Amino acid sequence: MNRGMGGVSQAYNDPTSVNFINPASYSNLLLTSLDIAVEGGARNINDGKGSFSSGFGTLSYLQLGIPLRKKWGMNLGLRPVTRVSYNIQEPVTGNFFDTVRLPLINRYEGSGGLYQVYGGTGVGIGNFSIGVNIGYLFGSLENNTTIIYPGNTIFASRRSNRISYNSFFYKAGVQYKAKLNKDMELLLGATGSLNQNMNARRTQLHESVIYDASTNDFTNQDTVLYAKGAKGTVVYPTEYGGGLLLRKLDKWQIGADFTATSWENNYKVYGNPDAETQNSWKMSVGGQFVPNLTALSGYWNRVAYRLGAYYGKDYIYLNQKDMPLFGATIGAGLPVRRLPYSNQYSMLNLALEVAHRGNSETALKETVYRFSIGFTLSDRWFIKRKYD
């Protein structure tokens, strides 16, 4: 739902949908809500000399929000955090002994993904709500770098680095609701977490290989280094965010968010900071409009129309250059007709996002087209039957 509004979510809450970005929102749940979404699209990366295009498709999230009591709710969920999939070849010229120049091919490959399974709860106290998500991060990321020399006289060299994650994490949130009049309210929200040490295991392999251009396969010739399952920590940096949302009940809402992550000097892999990361931030704005939620006729009068945009600075810092990040989103919430004498409320959420990272001054430029489909089924559970 929030993706169609530019990602605005810090202050957002709804009695029939789940906002996992801010766990304080769980206190507003009135119906048990099963929420699932998938996404797919295409991306293009350009380095000024050539481009690499690929498609993708994955689960966005799967979650179940449950109201426990008045102003007290919980959520159970699963979602991917990051997905890596690339295969890039870069032709370069290598200098040897200051006199020999050879054409080389640098090949960069990456695969894997990280996932979160989590549970959270939110409690309302007066106009305030507080909440926390606690979960488990798991998965692995693998990066390979291969240098291929011309002919078969020099063996190719390959370095592989695989890190597997198995660690707990948390995120806290707070929201405040100010009633302006009988159908207008202003909501404020904030979330954050401090540096978190993630348990990890790393496997490294440095080897000389024989490259077969006809089959694009590699055969091991000699192993230079092999270190399996070395335990360590990856420090995930402090992140925080805040936002506001102005809402006219059952009609429209408009909001803005600011989020930031302190990557610089905080993000460390096995004690080593990453020189190609920097502090990142993003500013998002978005809104939603429903022509007439209670209309008895005219289906499109009850549809929620959404629009949003964002701008910021990415955490990647290549060649001493900032990577600007900006994008636009559009979406809709399509109500699904419920059965007679039923407490069910269902919504089909659609969103299209076009995002850009980098510009003409950066080493890389990326364009992403992402389409997401979500389905929310809300119902009243645990109702005692009065008749058989």
mmCIF file of C-alpha atoms in Angstrom:
data_model
loop_
_atom_site.group_PDB
_atom_site.id
_atom_site.type_symbol
_atom_site.label_atom_id
_atom_site.label_comp_id
_atom_site.label_asym_id
_atom_site.label_seq_id
_atom_site.Cartn_x
_atom_site.Cartn_y
_atom_site.Cartn_z
ATOM 1 C CA MET A 1 0.000 0.000 0.000
ATOM 2 C CA ASN A 2 2.699 2.509 1.014
ATOM 3 C CA ARG A 3 4.771 1.908 -2.139
ATOM 4 C CA GLY A 4 2.129 3.676 -4.248
ATOM 5 C CA MET A 5 2.520 6.701 -1.935
ATOM 6 C CA GLY A 6 6.271 7.054 -2.415
ATOM 7 C CA GLY A 7 6.981 4.833 0.582
ATOM 8 C CA VAL A 8 5.396 7.209 3.137
ATOM 9 C CA SER A 9 4.916 5.012 6.223
ATOM 10 C CA GLN A 10 6.404 6.528 9.406
ATOM 11 C CA ALA A 11 3.099 8.014 10.617
ATOM 12 C CA TYR A 12 0.735 5.768 8.649
ATOM 13 C CA ASN A 13 -1.717 3.433 10.368
ATOM 14 C CA ASP A 14 -4.937 1.730 9.352
ATOM 15 C CA PRO A 15 -7.374 -0.603 11.167
ATOM 16 C CA THR A 16 -7.500 -3.093 8.258
ATOM 17 C CA SER A 17 -3.902 -3.148 6.961
ATOM 18 C CA VAL A 18 -0.464 -3.799 8.453
ATOM 19 C CA ASN A 19 2.407 -1.279 8.381
ATOM 20 C CA PHE A 20 5.536 -3.229 9.369
ATOM 21 C CA ILE A 21 7.790 -0.174 8.889
ATOM 22 C CA ASN A 22 6.492 1.324 12.154
ATOM 23 C CA PRO A 23 5.408 -1.342 14.686
ATOM 24 C CA ALA A 24 3.573 1.288 16.748
ATOM 25 C CA SER A 25 0.868 1.161 14.056
ATOM 26 C CA TYR A 26 -0.165 -2.351 15.187
ATOM 27 C CA SER A 27 -2.100 -0.795 18.070
ATOM 28 C CA ASN A 28 -4.686 0.499 15.566
ATOM 29 C CA LEU A 29 -5.615 -2.913 14.132
ATOM 30 C CA LEU A 30 -9.322 -3.726 14.423
ATOM 31 C CA LEU A 31 -9.490 -6.737 12.091
ATOM 32 C CA THR A 32 -7.186 -9.715 11.667
ATOM 33 C CA SER A 33 -5.396 -8.998 8.389
ATOM 34 C CA LEU A 34 -3.527 -11.406 6.137
ATOM 35 C CA ASP A 35 -1.278 -9.331 3.870
ATOM 36 C CA ILE A 36 0.830 -10.686 1.003
ATOM 37 C CA ALA A 37 2.587 -8.946 -1.877
ATOM 38 C CA VAL A 38 4.868 -9.856 -4.773
ATOM 39 C CA GLU A 39 6.895 -7.658 -7.093
ATOM 40 C CA GLY A 40 8.684 -7.874 -10.401
ATOM 41 C CA GLY A 41 10.315 -5.653 -12.941
ATOM 42 C CA ALA A 42 13.480 -4.794 -14.797
ATOM 43 C CA ARG A 43 16.675 -2.864 -14.113
ATOM 44 C CA ASN A 44 19.365 -1.372 -16.306
ATOM 45 C CA ILE A 45 22.898 -0.447 -15.172
ATOM 46 C CA ASN A 46 25.059 1.804 -17.369
ATOM 47 C CA ASP A 47 28.742 2.618 -16.814
ATOM 48 C CA GLY A 48 29.122 5.024 -19.732
ATOM 49 C CA LYS A 49 30.693 2.343 -21.953
ATOM 50 C CA GLY A 50 27.992 -0.280 -21.948
ATOM 51 C CA SER A 51 24.905 -1.404 -20.099
ATOM 52 C CA PHE A 52 23.602 -4.474 -18.286
ATOM 53 C CA SER A 53 19.879 -5.297 -18.129
ATOM 54 C CA SER A 54 18.078 -7.931 -16.101
ATOM 55 C CA GLY A 55 14.646 -8.840 -14.822
ATOM 56 C CA PHE A 56 13.605 -9.798 -11.313
ATOM 57 C CA GLY A 57 10.665 -11.157 -9.384
ATOM 58 C CA THR A 58 10.290 -11.931 -5.706
ATOM 59 C CA LEU A 59 8.043 -11.970 -2.662
ATOM 60 C CA SER A 60 7.686 -8.497 -1.119
ATOM 61 C CA TYR A 61 6.267 -9.626 2.219
ATOM 62 C CA LEU A 62 3.922 -12.065 3.922
ATOM 63 C CA GLN A 63 2.412 -11.002 7.225
ATOM 64 C CA LEU A 64 -0.482 -11.537 9.586
ATOM 65 C CA GLY A 65 -1.706 -8.685 11.790
ATOM 66 C CA ILE A 66 -3.857 -9.605 14.784
ATOM 67 C CA PRO A 67 -5.715 -7.239 17.166
ATOM 68 C CA LEU A 68 -5.288 -8.610 20.690
ATOM 69 C CA ARG A 69 -7.297 -6.064 22.633
ATOM 70 C CA LYS A 70 -8.387 -2.474 22.262
ATOM 71 C CA LYS A 71 -5.269 -0.460 21.327
ATOM 72 C CA TRP A 72 -3.087 -3.554 21.356
ATOM 73 C CA GLY A 73 -2.076 -5.546 18.308
ATOM 74 C CA MET A 74 0.633 -7.808 16.975
ATOM 75 C CA ASN A 75 2.129 -8.835 13.652
ATOM 76 C CA LEU A 76 3.956 -11.924 12.368
ATOM 77 C CA GLY A 77 5.811 -11.621 9.088
ATOM 78 C CA LEU A 78 8.409 -12.733 6.565
ATOM 79 C CA ARG A 79 10.088 -10.481 4.023
ATOM 80 C CA PRO A 80 13.236 -10.329 1.889
ATOM 81 C CA VAL A 81 15.693 -7.602 2.913
ATOM 82 C CA THR A 82 18.012 -7.668 -0.075
ATOM 83 C CA ARG A 83 18.505 -9.703 -3.228
ATOM 84 C CA VAL A 84 21.772 -9.896 -5.195
ATOM 85 C CA SER A 85 21.916 -11.111 -8.789
ATOM 86 C CA TYR A 86 24.408 -9.751 -11.313
ATOM 87 C CA ASN A 87 26.968 -10.882 -13.885
ATOM 88 C CA ILE A 88 29.043 -8.082 -15.408
ATOM 89 C CA GLN A 89 32.066 -8.305 -17.718
ATOM 90 C CA GLU A 90 34.484 -5.393 -18.072
ATOM 91 C CA PRO A 91 37.231 -5.398 -20.742
ATOM 92 C CA VAL A 92 40.357 -3.621 -19.465
ATOM 93 C CA THR A 93 44.061 -3.341 -20.297
ATOM 94 C CA GLY A 94 46.513 -4.693 -17.733
ATOM 95 C CA ASN A 95 50.078 -3.394 -17.277
ATOM 96 C CA PHE A 96 52.792 -5.921 -16.347
ATOM 97 C CA PHE A 97 56.437 -5.143 -15.519
ATOM 98 C CA ASP A 98 55.835 -1.537 -16.705
ATOM 99 C CA THR A 99 56.294 -2.599 -20.342
ATOM 100 C CA VAL A 100 53.836 -5.402 -21.137
ATOM 101 C CA ARG A 101 50.201 -4.491 -21.829
ATOM 102 C CA LEU A 102 47.594 -7.219 -22.182
ATOM 103 C CA PRO A 103 43.834 -7.115 -22.795
ATOM 104 C CA LEU A 104 42.000 -8.588 -19.804
ATOM 105 C CA ILE A 105 38.410 -9.276 -18.830
ATOM 106 C CA ASN A 106 37.209 -8.575 -15.309
ATOM 107 C CA ARG A 107 34.094 -10.567 -14.484
ATOM 108 C CA TYR A 108 31.953 -9.634 -11.458
ATOM 109 C CA GLU A 109 29.250 -12.014 -10.252
ATOM 110 C CA GLY A 110 26.913 -11.847 -7.288
ATOM 111 C CA SER A 111 24.081 -13.995 -5.965
ATOM 112 C CA GLY A 112 22.044 -14.687 -2.848
ATOM 113 C CA GLY A 113 19.663 -12.867 -0.566
ATOM 114 C CA LEU A 114 18.813 -11.994 3.037
ATOM 115 C CA TYR A 115 15.442 -12.488 4.710
ATOM 116 C CA GLN A 116 13.736 -11.474 7.923
ATOM 117 C CA VAL A 117 11.195 -13.453 9.907
ATOM 118 C CA TYR A 118 9.796 -11.304 12.683
ATOM 119 C CA GLY A 119 7.121 -10.678 15.266
ATOM 120 C CA GLY A 120 6.071 -7.337 16.625
ATOM 121 C CA THR A 121 3.600 -5.689 18.934
ATOM 122 C CA GLY A 122 2.189 -2.203 19.363
ATOM 123 C CA VAL A 123 0.310 -0.677 22.310
ATOM 124 C CA GLY A 124 -1.713 2.525 22.440
ATOM 125 C CA ILE A 125 -1.602 4.781 25.520
ATOM 126 C CA GLY A 126 -3.881 7.763 25.096
ATOM 127 C CA ASN A 127 -2.961 9.484 21.844
ATOM 128 C CA PHE A 128 0.458 7.786 21.818
ATOM 129 C CA SER A 129 1.374 4.362 20.461
ATOM 130 C CA ILE A 130 4.648 2.510 20.939
ATOM 131 C CA GLY A 131 5.829 -0.710 19.334
ATOM 132 C CA VAL A 132 8.760 -2.953 18.532
ATOM 133 C CA ASN A 133 9.660 -5.583 15.938
ATOM 134 C CA ILE A 134 12.007 -8.397 16.962
ATOM 135 C CA GLY A 135 13.097 -10.991 14.469
ATOM 136 C CA TYR A 136 15.714 -13.210 12.917
ATOM 137 C CA LEU A 137 17.869 -12.351 9.901
ATOM 138 C CA PHE A 138 19.067 -15.240 7.729
ATOM 139 C CA GLY A 139 20.468 -15.942 4.278
ATOM 140 C CA SER A 140 23.757 -15.547 2.445
ATOM 141 C CA LEU A 141 25.439 -13.254 -0.090
ATOM 142 C CA GLU A 142 28.173 -14.377 -2.481
ATOM 143 C CA ASN A 143 30.478 -12.198 -4.591
ATOM 144 C CA ASN A 144 32.972 -13.504 -7.153
ATOM 145 C CA THR A 145 35.673 -11.578 -9.027
ATOM 146 C CA THR A 146 37.476 -13.275 -11.907
ATOM 147 C CA ILE A 147 40.351 -11.985 -14.053
ATOM 148 C CA ILE A 148 40.556 -13.702 -17.443
ATOM 149 C CA TYR A 149 43.796 -13.447 -19.450
ATOM 150 C CA PRO A 150 44.078 -13.855 -23.241
ATOM 151 C CA GLY A 151 44.864 -17.320 -24.581
ATOM 152 C CA ASN A 152 45.612 -20.296 -22.337
ATOM 153 C CA THR A 153 49.179 -19.462 -21.340
ATOM 154 C CA ILE A 154 48.167 -17.676 -18.128
ATOM 155 C CA PHE A 155 45.595 -19.172 -15.776
ATOM 156 C CA ALA A 156 42.628 -17.048 -14.820
ATOM 157 C CA SER A 157 42.372 -16.025 -11.157
ATOM 158 C CA ARG A 158 39.153 -16.055 -9.169
ATOM 159 C CA ARG A 159 38.250 -14.797 -5.712
ATOM 160 C CA SER A 160 35.026 -15.869 -4.022
ATOM 161 C CA ASN A 161 33.594 -14.432 -0.842
ATOM 162 C CA ARG A 162 30.438 -15.856 0.751
ATOM 163 C CA ILE A 163 28.929 -14.532 3.990
ATOM 164 C CA SER A 164 26.049 -16.339 5.713
ATOM 165 C CA TYR A 165 23.945 -14.463 8.258
ATOM 166 C CA ASN A 166 22.115 -15.886 11.266
ATOM 167 C CA SER A 167 21.268 -13.215 13.805
ATOM 168 C CA PHE A 168 18.541 -11.435 15.749
ATOM 169 C CA PHE A 169 17.521 -7.833 15.102
ATOM 170 C CA TYR A 170 15.073 -5.223 16.420
ATOM 171 C CA LYS A 171 13.367 -1.995 15.407
ATOM 172 C CA ALA A 172 11.293 0.329 17.609
ATOM 173 C CA GLY A 173 8.645 2.880 16.712
ATOM 174 C CA VAL A 174 6.304 5.495 18.132
ATOM 175 C CA GLN A 175 3.250 7.338 16.787
ATOM 176 C CA TYR A 176 1.083 10.218 17.987
ATOM 177 C CA LYS A 177 -2.416 11.155 16.812
ATOM 178 C CA ALA A 178 -3.806 14.695 17.149
ATOM 179 C CA LYS A 179 -7.527 15.167 16.449
ATOM 180 C CA LEU A 180 -8.032 18.461 14.585
ATOM 181 C CA ASN A 181 -11.814 18.199 14.184
ATOM 182 C CA LYS A 182 -14.409 15.441 13.842
ATOM 183 C CA ASP A 183 -13.047 14.138 10.538
ATOM 184 C CA MET A 184 -9.489 15.546 10.365
ATOM 185 C CA GLU A 185 -6.408 14.274 12.183
ATOM 186 C CA LEU A 186 -2.665 14.811 12.153
ATOM 187 C CA LEU A 187 -0.406 11.821 12.770
ATOM 188 C CA LEU A 188 3.284 11.902 13.701
ATOM 189 C CA GLY A 189 5.608 8.903 13.656
ATOM 190 C CA ALA A 190 9.221 7.899 14.206
ATOM 191 C CA THR A 191 11.264 4.687 14.084
ATOM 192 C CA GLY A 192 14.850 3.735 14.789
ATOM 193 C CA SER A 193 17.480 1.278 15.885
ATOM 194 C CA LEU A 194 21.095 1.530 17.081
ATOM 195 C CA ASN A 195 24.138 -0.279 15.665
ATOM 196 C CA GLN A 196 23.446 -4.013 15.644
ATOM 197 C CA ASN A 197 26.080 -6.759 15.526
ATOM 198 C CA MET A 198 24.920 -9.485 13.153
ATOM 199 C CA ASN A 199 26.431 -12.950 13.622
ATOM 200 C CA ALA A 200 27.946 -14.274 10.409
ATOM 201 C CA ARG A 201 30.133 -16.981 8.899
ATOM 202 C CA ARG A 202 32.464 -16.263 5.998
ATOM 203 C CA THR A 203 33.936 -18.625 3.420
ATOM 204 C CA GLN A 204 36.754 -17.355 1.193
ATOM 205 C CA LEU A 205 38.284 -19.059 -1.825
ATOM 206 C CA HIS A 206 41.203 -17.733 -3.918
ATOM 207 C CA GLU A 207 42.152 -19.999 -6.819
ATOM 208 C CA SER A 208 43.759 -20.246 -10.233
ATOM 209 C CA VAL A 209 41.394 -21.666 -12.828
ATOM 210 C CA ILE A 210 41.392 -22.742 -16.454
ATOM 211 C CA TYR A 211 38.795 -20.893 -18.490
ATOM 212 C CA ASP A 212 37.048 -22.628 -21.390
ATOM 213 C CA ALA A 213 35.598 -19.911 -23.633
ATOM 214 C CA SER A 214 33.554 -22.422 -25.653
ATOM 215 C CA THR A 215 31.527 -23.571 -22.622
ATOM 216 C CA ASN A 216 32.090 -20.552 -20.354
ATOM 217 C CA ASP A 217 33.196 -22.964 -17.599
ATOM 218 C CA PHE A 218 36.081 -22.821 -15.119
ATOM 219 C CA THR A 219 38.213 -25.750 -13.904
ATOM 220 C CA ASN A 220 40.261 -25.459 -10.727
ATOM 221 C CA GLN A 221 44.021 -25.582 -11.307
ATOM 222 C CA ASP A 222 45.402 -24.483 -7.938
ATOM 223 C CA THR A 223 43.944 -23.301 -4.621
ATOM 224 C CA VAL A 224 45.744 -20.331 -3.087
ATOM 225 C CA LEU A 225 43.445 -19.775 -0.084
ATOM 226 C CA TYR A 226 40.482 -21.620 1.352
ATOM 227 C CA ALA A 227 38.956 -20.535 4.647
ATOM 228 C CA LYS A 228 35.585 -22.061 5.515
ATOM 229 C CA GLY A 229 33.019 -20.850 8.035
ATOM 230 C CA ALA A 230 35.075 -18.238 9.867
ATOM 231 C CA LYS A 231 32.857 -16.730 12.586
ATOM 232 C CA GLY A 232 32.567 -12.983 12.891
ATOM 233 C CA THR A 233 30.183 -10.041 12.980
ATOM 234 C CA VAL A 234 28.786 -7.601 10.468
ATOM 235 C CA VAL A 235 27.777 -4.304 12.072
ATOM 236 C CA TYR A 236 24.523 -2.954 10.679
ATOM 237 C CA PRO A 237 24.503 0.812 11.306
ATOM 238 C CA THR A 238 22.125 3.063 13.204
ATOM 239 C CA GLU A 239 18.995 3.994 11.267
ATOM 240 C CA TYR A 240 16.225 6.436 12.119
ATOM 241 C CA GLY A 241 13.250 8.083 10.508
ATOM 242 C CA GLY A 242 10.329 10.386 11.145
ATOM 243 C CA GLY A 243 7.254 11.617 9.352
ATOM 244 C CA LEU A 244 3.861 13.219 9.481
ATOM 245 C CA LEU A 245 0.540 12.514 7.814
ATOM 246 C CA LEU A 246 -2.544 14.717 7.506
ATOM 247 C CA ARG A 247 -5.737 12.754 6.981
ATOM 248 C CA LYS A 248 -9.391 13.471 6.308
ATOM 249 C CA LEU A 249 -11.179 10.303 7.360
ATOM 250 C CA ASP A 250 -12.462 8.124 4.501
ATOM 251 C CA LYS A 251 -11.462 10.785 1.951
ATOM 252 C CA TRP A 252 -7.793 11.699 1.543
ATOM 253 C CA GLN A 253 -4.420 11.688 3.229
ATOM 254 C CA ILE A 254 -1.058 13.265 2.452
ATOM 255 C CA GLY A 255 2.250 12.745 4.216
ATOM 256 C CA ALA A 256 6.014 13.152 4.198
ATOM 257 C CA ASP A 257 8.864 11.032 5.598
ATOM 258 C CA PHE A 258 12.564 11.507 6.255
ATOM 259 C CA THR A 259 14.797 8.464 6.850
ATOM 260 C CA ALA A 260 18.563 8.148 7.288
ATOM 261 C CA THR A 261 21.195 5.473 7.960
ATOM 262 C CA SER A 262 24.670 6.135 9.407
ATOM 263 C CA TRP A 263 26.752 3.832 7.203
ATOM 264 C CA GLU A 264 29.997 5.805 7.287
ATOM 265 C CA ASN A 265 32.482 4.368 9.833
ATOM 266 C CA ASN A 266 29.672 2.250 11.344
ATOM 267 C CA TYR A 267 29.108 -0.473 8.765
ATOM 268 C CA LYS A 268 31.873 -3.030 9.308
ATOM 269 C CA VAL A 269 32.420 -6.496 7.898
ATOM 270 C CA TYR A 270 34.561 -8.603 10.251
ATOM 271 C CA GLY A 271 35.930 -5.402 11.802
ATOM 272 C CA ASN A 272 36.753 -3.711 8.492
ATOM 273 C CA PRO A 273 34.858 -0.556 7.462
ATOM 274 C CA ASP A 274 33.726 -0.276 3.863
ATOM 275 C CA ALA A 275 35.322 2.735 2.145
ATOM 276 C CA GLU A 276 32.660 2.686 -0.563
ATOM 277 C CA THR A 277 29.762 3.435 1.785
ATOM 278 C CA GLN A 278 28.535 6.751 3.149
ATOM 279 C CA ASN A 279 25.673 8.070 5.242
ATOM 280 C CA SER A 280 22.430 7.870 3.294
ATOM 281 C CA TRP A 281 19.114 9.696 3.523
ATOM 282 C CA LYS A 282 15.769 9.832 1.714
ATOM 283 C CA MET A 283 12.868 12.278 1.682
ATOM 284 C CA SER A 284 9.485 10.876 0.589
ATOM 285 C CA VAL A 285 6.144 12.547 -0.091
ATOM 286 C CA GLY A 286 2.880 10.926 -1.101
ATOM 287 C CA GLY A 287 -0.845 10.831 -0.770
ATOM 288 C CA GLN A 288 -4.074 8.973 -1.341
ATOM 289 C CA PHE A 289 -7.540 10.057 -2.497
ATOM 290 C CA VAL A 290 -10.858 8.180 -2.410
ATOM 291 C CA PRO A 291 -13.719 9.897 -4.313
ATOM 292 C CA ASN A 292 -16.574 8.409 -2.256
ATOM 293 C CA LEU A 293 -15.881 5.465 0.029
ATOM 294 C CA THR A 294 -19.554 4.942 0.939
ATOM 295 C CA ALA A 295 -20.964 5.228 -2.606
ATOM 296 C CA LEU A 296 -23.645 2.606 -3.297
ATOM 297 C CA SER A 297 -23.006 2.729 -7.032
ATOM 298 C CA GLY A 298 -19.982 3.433 -9.178
ATOM 299 C CA TYR A 299 -17.152 1.060 -8.261
ATOM 300 C CA TRP A 300 -14.401 3.543 -9.167
ATOM 301 C CA ASN A 301 -15.749 5.974 -6.564
ATOM 302 C CA ARG A 302 -14.537 3.567 -3.857
ATOM 303 C CA VAL A 303 -11.051 3.026 -5.319
ATOM 304 C CA ALA A 304 -8.075 4.575 -3.459
ATOM 305 C CA TYR A 305 -5.817 6.464 -5.901
ATOM 306 C CA ARG A 306 -2.213 6.935 -4.775
ATOM 307 C CA LEU A 307 0.722 9.051 -5.914
ATOM 308 C CA GLY A 308 4.190 9.697 -4.497
ATOM 309 C CA ALA A 309 7.838 10.582 -5.078
ATOM 310 C CA TYR A 310 11.153 10.498 -3.222
ATOM 311 C CA TYR A 311 14.655 11.934 -3.412
ATOM 312 C CA GLY A 312 17.814 11.196 -1.481
ATOM 313 C CA LYS A 313 21.432 10.092 -1.357
ATOM 314 C CA ASP A 314 22.349 6.422 -1.693
ATOM 315 C CA TYR A 315 24.765 4.649 0.657
ATOM 316 C CA ILE A 316 27.097 3.657 -2.209
ATOM 317 C CA TYR A 317 30.104 6.005 -2.599
ATOM 318 C CA LEU A 318 32.002 5.257 -5.823
ATOM 319 C CA ASN A 319 35.076 7.182 -6.993
ATOM 320 C CA GLN A 320 34.502 9.915 -4.405
ATOM 321 C CA LYS A 321 31.087 10.701 -5.907
ATOM 322 C CA ASP A 322 27.662 10.792 -4.248
ATOM 323 C CA MET A 323 24.950 8.609 -5.795
ATOM 324 C CA PRO A 324 21.689 10.594 -5.948
ATOM 325 C CA LEU A 325 18.507 8.559 -5.642
ATOM 326 C CA PHE A 326 15.101 9.642 -6.915
ATOM 327 C CA GLY A 327 11.886 8.022 -8.060
ATOM 328 C CA ALA A 328 8.150 8.366 -8.626
ATOM 329 C CA THR A 329 5.288 6.010 -7.799
ATOM 330 C CA ILE A 330 1.647 5.598 -8.713
ATOM 331 C CA GLY A 331 -0.815 3.084 -7.344
ATOM 332 C CA ALA A 332 -4.373 2.111 -6.544
ATOM 333 C CA GLY A 333 -6.261 0.188 -3.898
ATOM 334 C CA LEU A 334 -9.085 -1.840 -5.444
ATOM 335 C CA PRO A 335 -11.750 -2.997 -2.958
ATOM 336 C CA VAL A 336 -12.937 -6.568 -3.457
ATOM 337 C CA ARG A 337 -16.657 -7.247 -3.090
ATOM 338 C CA ARG A 338 -17.338 -9.069 0.140
ATOM 339 C CA LEU A 339 -19.795 -11.886 0.684
ATOM 340 C CA PRO A 340 -23.226 -11.101 2.213
ATOM 341 C CA TYR A 341 -23.391 -11.375 6.013
ATOM 342 C CA SER A 342 -19.596 -11.421 6.201
ATOM 343 C CA ASN A 343 -17.121 -9.390 8.254
ATOM 344 C CA GLN A 344 -14.496 -9.700 5.541
ATOM 345 C CA TYR A 345 -12.854 -6.671 3.953
ATOM 346 C CA SER A 346 -10.448 -7.316 1.083
ATOM 347 C CA MET A 347 -8.232 -4.989 -0.942
ATOM 348 C CA LEU A 348 -6.084 -5.514 -4.037
ATOM 349 C CA ASN A 349 -3.162 -3.055 -4.024
ATOM 350 C CA LEU A 350 -1.280 -2.186 -7.227
ATOM 351 C CA ALA A 351 1.779 0.057 -7.548
ATOM 352 C CA LEU A 352 4.233 1.079 -10.248
ATOM 353 C CA GLU A 353 7.607 2.578 -9.343
ATOM 354 C CA VAL A 354 10.240 4.136 -11.586
ATOM 355 C CA ALA A 355 13.549 4.779 -9.770
ATOM 356 C CA HIS A 356 16.926 6.206 -10.766
ATOM 357 C CA ARG A 357 20.249 5.955 -8.950
ATOM 358 C CA GLY A 358 23.300 7.909 -10.071
ATOM 359 C CA ASN A 359 23.637 10.523 -12.811
ATOM 360 C CA SER A 360 25.958 11.593 -15.637
ATOM 361 C CA GLU A 361 28.747 12.387 -13.143
ATOM 362 C CA THR A 362 28.800 9.009 -11.376
ATOM 363 C CA ALA A 363 30.577 5.834 -12.463
ATOM 364 C CA LEU A 364 27.297 3.921 -12.651
ATOM 365 C CA LYS A 365 23.712 4.817 -13.431
ATOM 366 C CA GLU A 366 20.823 2.515 -12.600
ATOM 367 C CA THR A 367 17.192 2.653 -13.682
ATOM 368 C CA VAL A 368 14.612 0.344 -12.092
ATOM 369 C CA TYR A 369 11.028 -0.325 -13.149
ATOM 370 C CA ARG A 370 9.125 -2.160 -10.402
ATOM 371 C CA PHE A 371 5.511 -3.360 -10.392
ATOM 372 C CA SER A 372 3.984 -4.747 -7.204
ATOM 373 C CA ILE A 373 0.739 -6.540 -6.459
ATOM 374 C CA GLY A 374 -0.548 -6.947 -2.914
ATOM 375 C CA PHE A 375 -3.636 -8.554 -1.442
ATOM 376 C CA THR A 376 -5.054 -7.837 1.992
ATOM 377 C CA LEU A 377 -7.776 -10.021 3.502
ATOM 378 C CA SER A 378 -9.203 -8.658 6.744
ATOM 379 C CA ASP A 379 -11.764 -10.413 8.928
ATOM 380 C CA ARG A 380 -12.930 -10.745 12.519
ATOM 381 C CA TRP A 381 -11.488 -13.859 14.133
ATOM 382 C CA PHE A 382 -12.304 -15.627 17.387
ATOM 383 C CA ILE A 383 -16.017 -14.702 17.325
ATOM 384 C CA LYS A 384 -18.066 -17.020 19.529
ATOM 385 C CA ARG A 385 -20.974 -18.561 17.657
ATOM 386 C CA LYS A 386 -24.433 -17.742 18.967
ATOM 387 C CA TYR A 387 -26.333 -20.236 16.766
ATOM 388 C CA ASP A 388 -25.523 -23.686 15.376
#
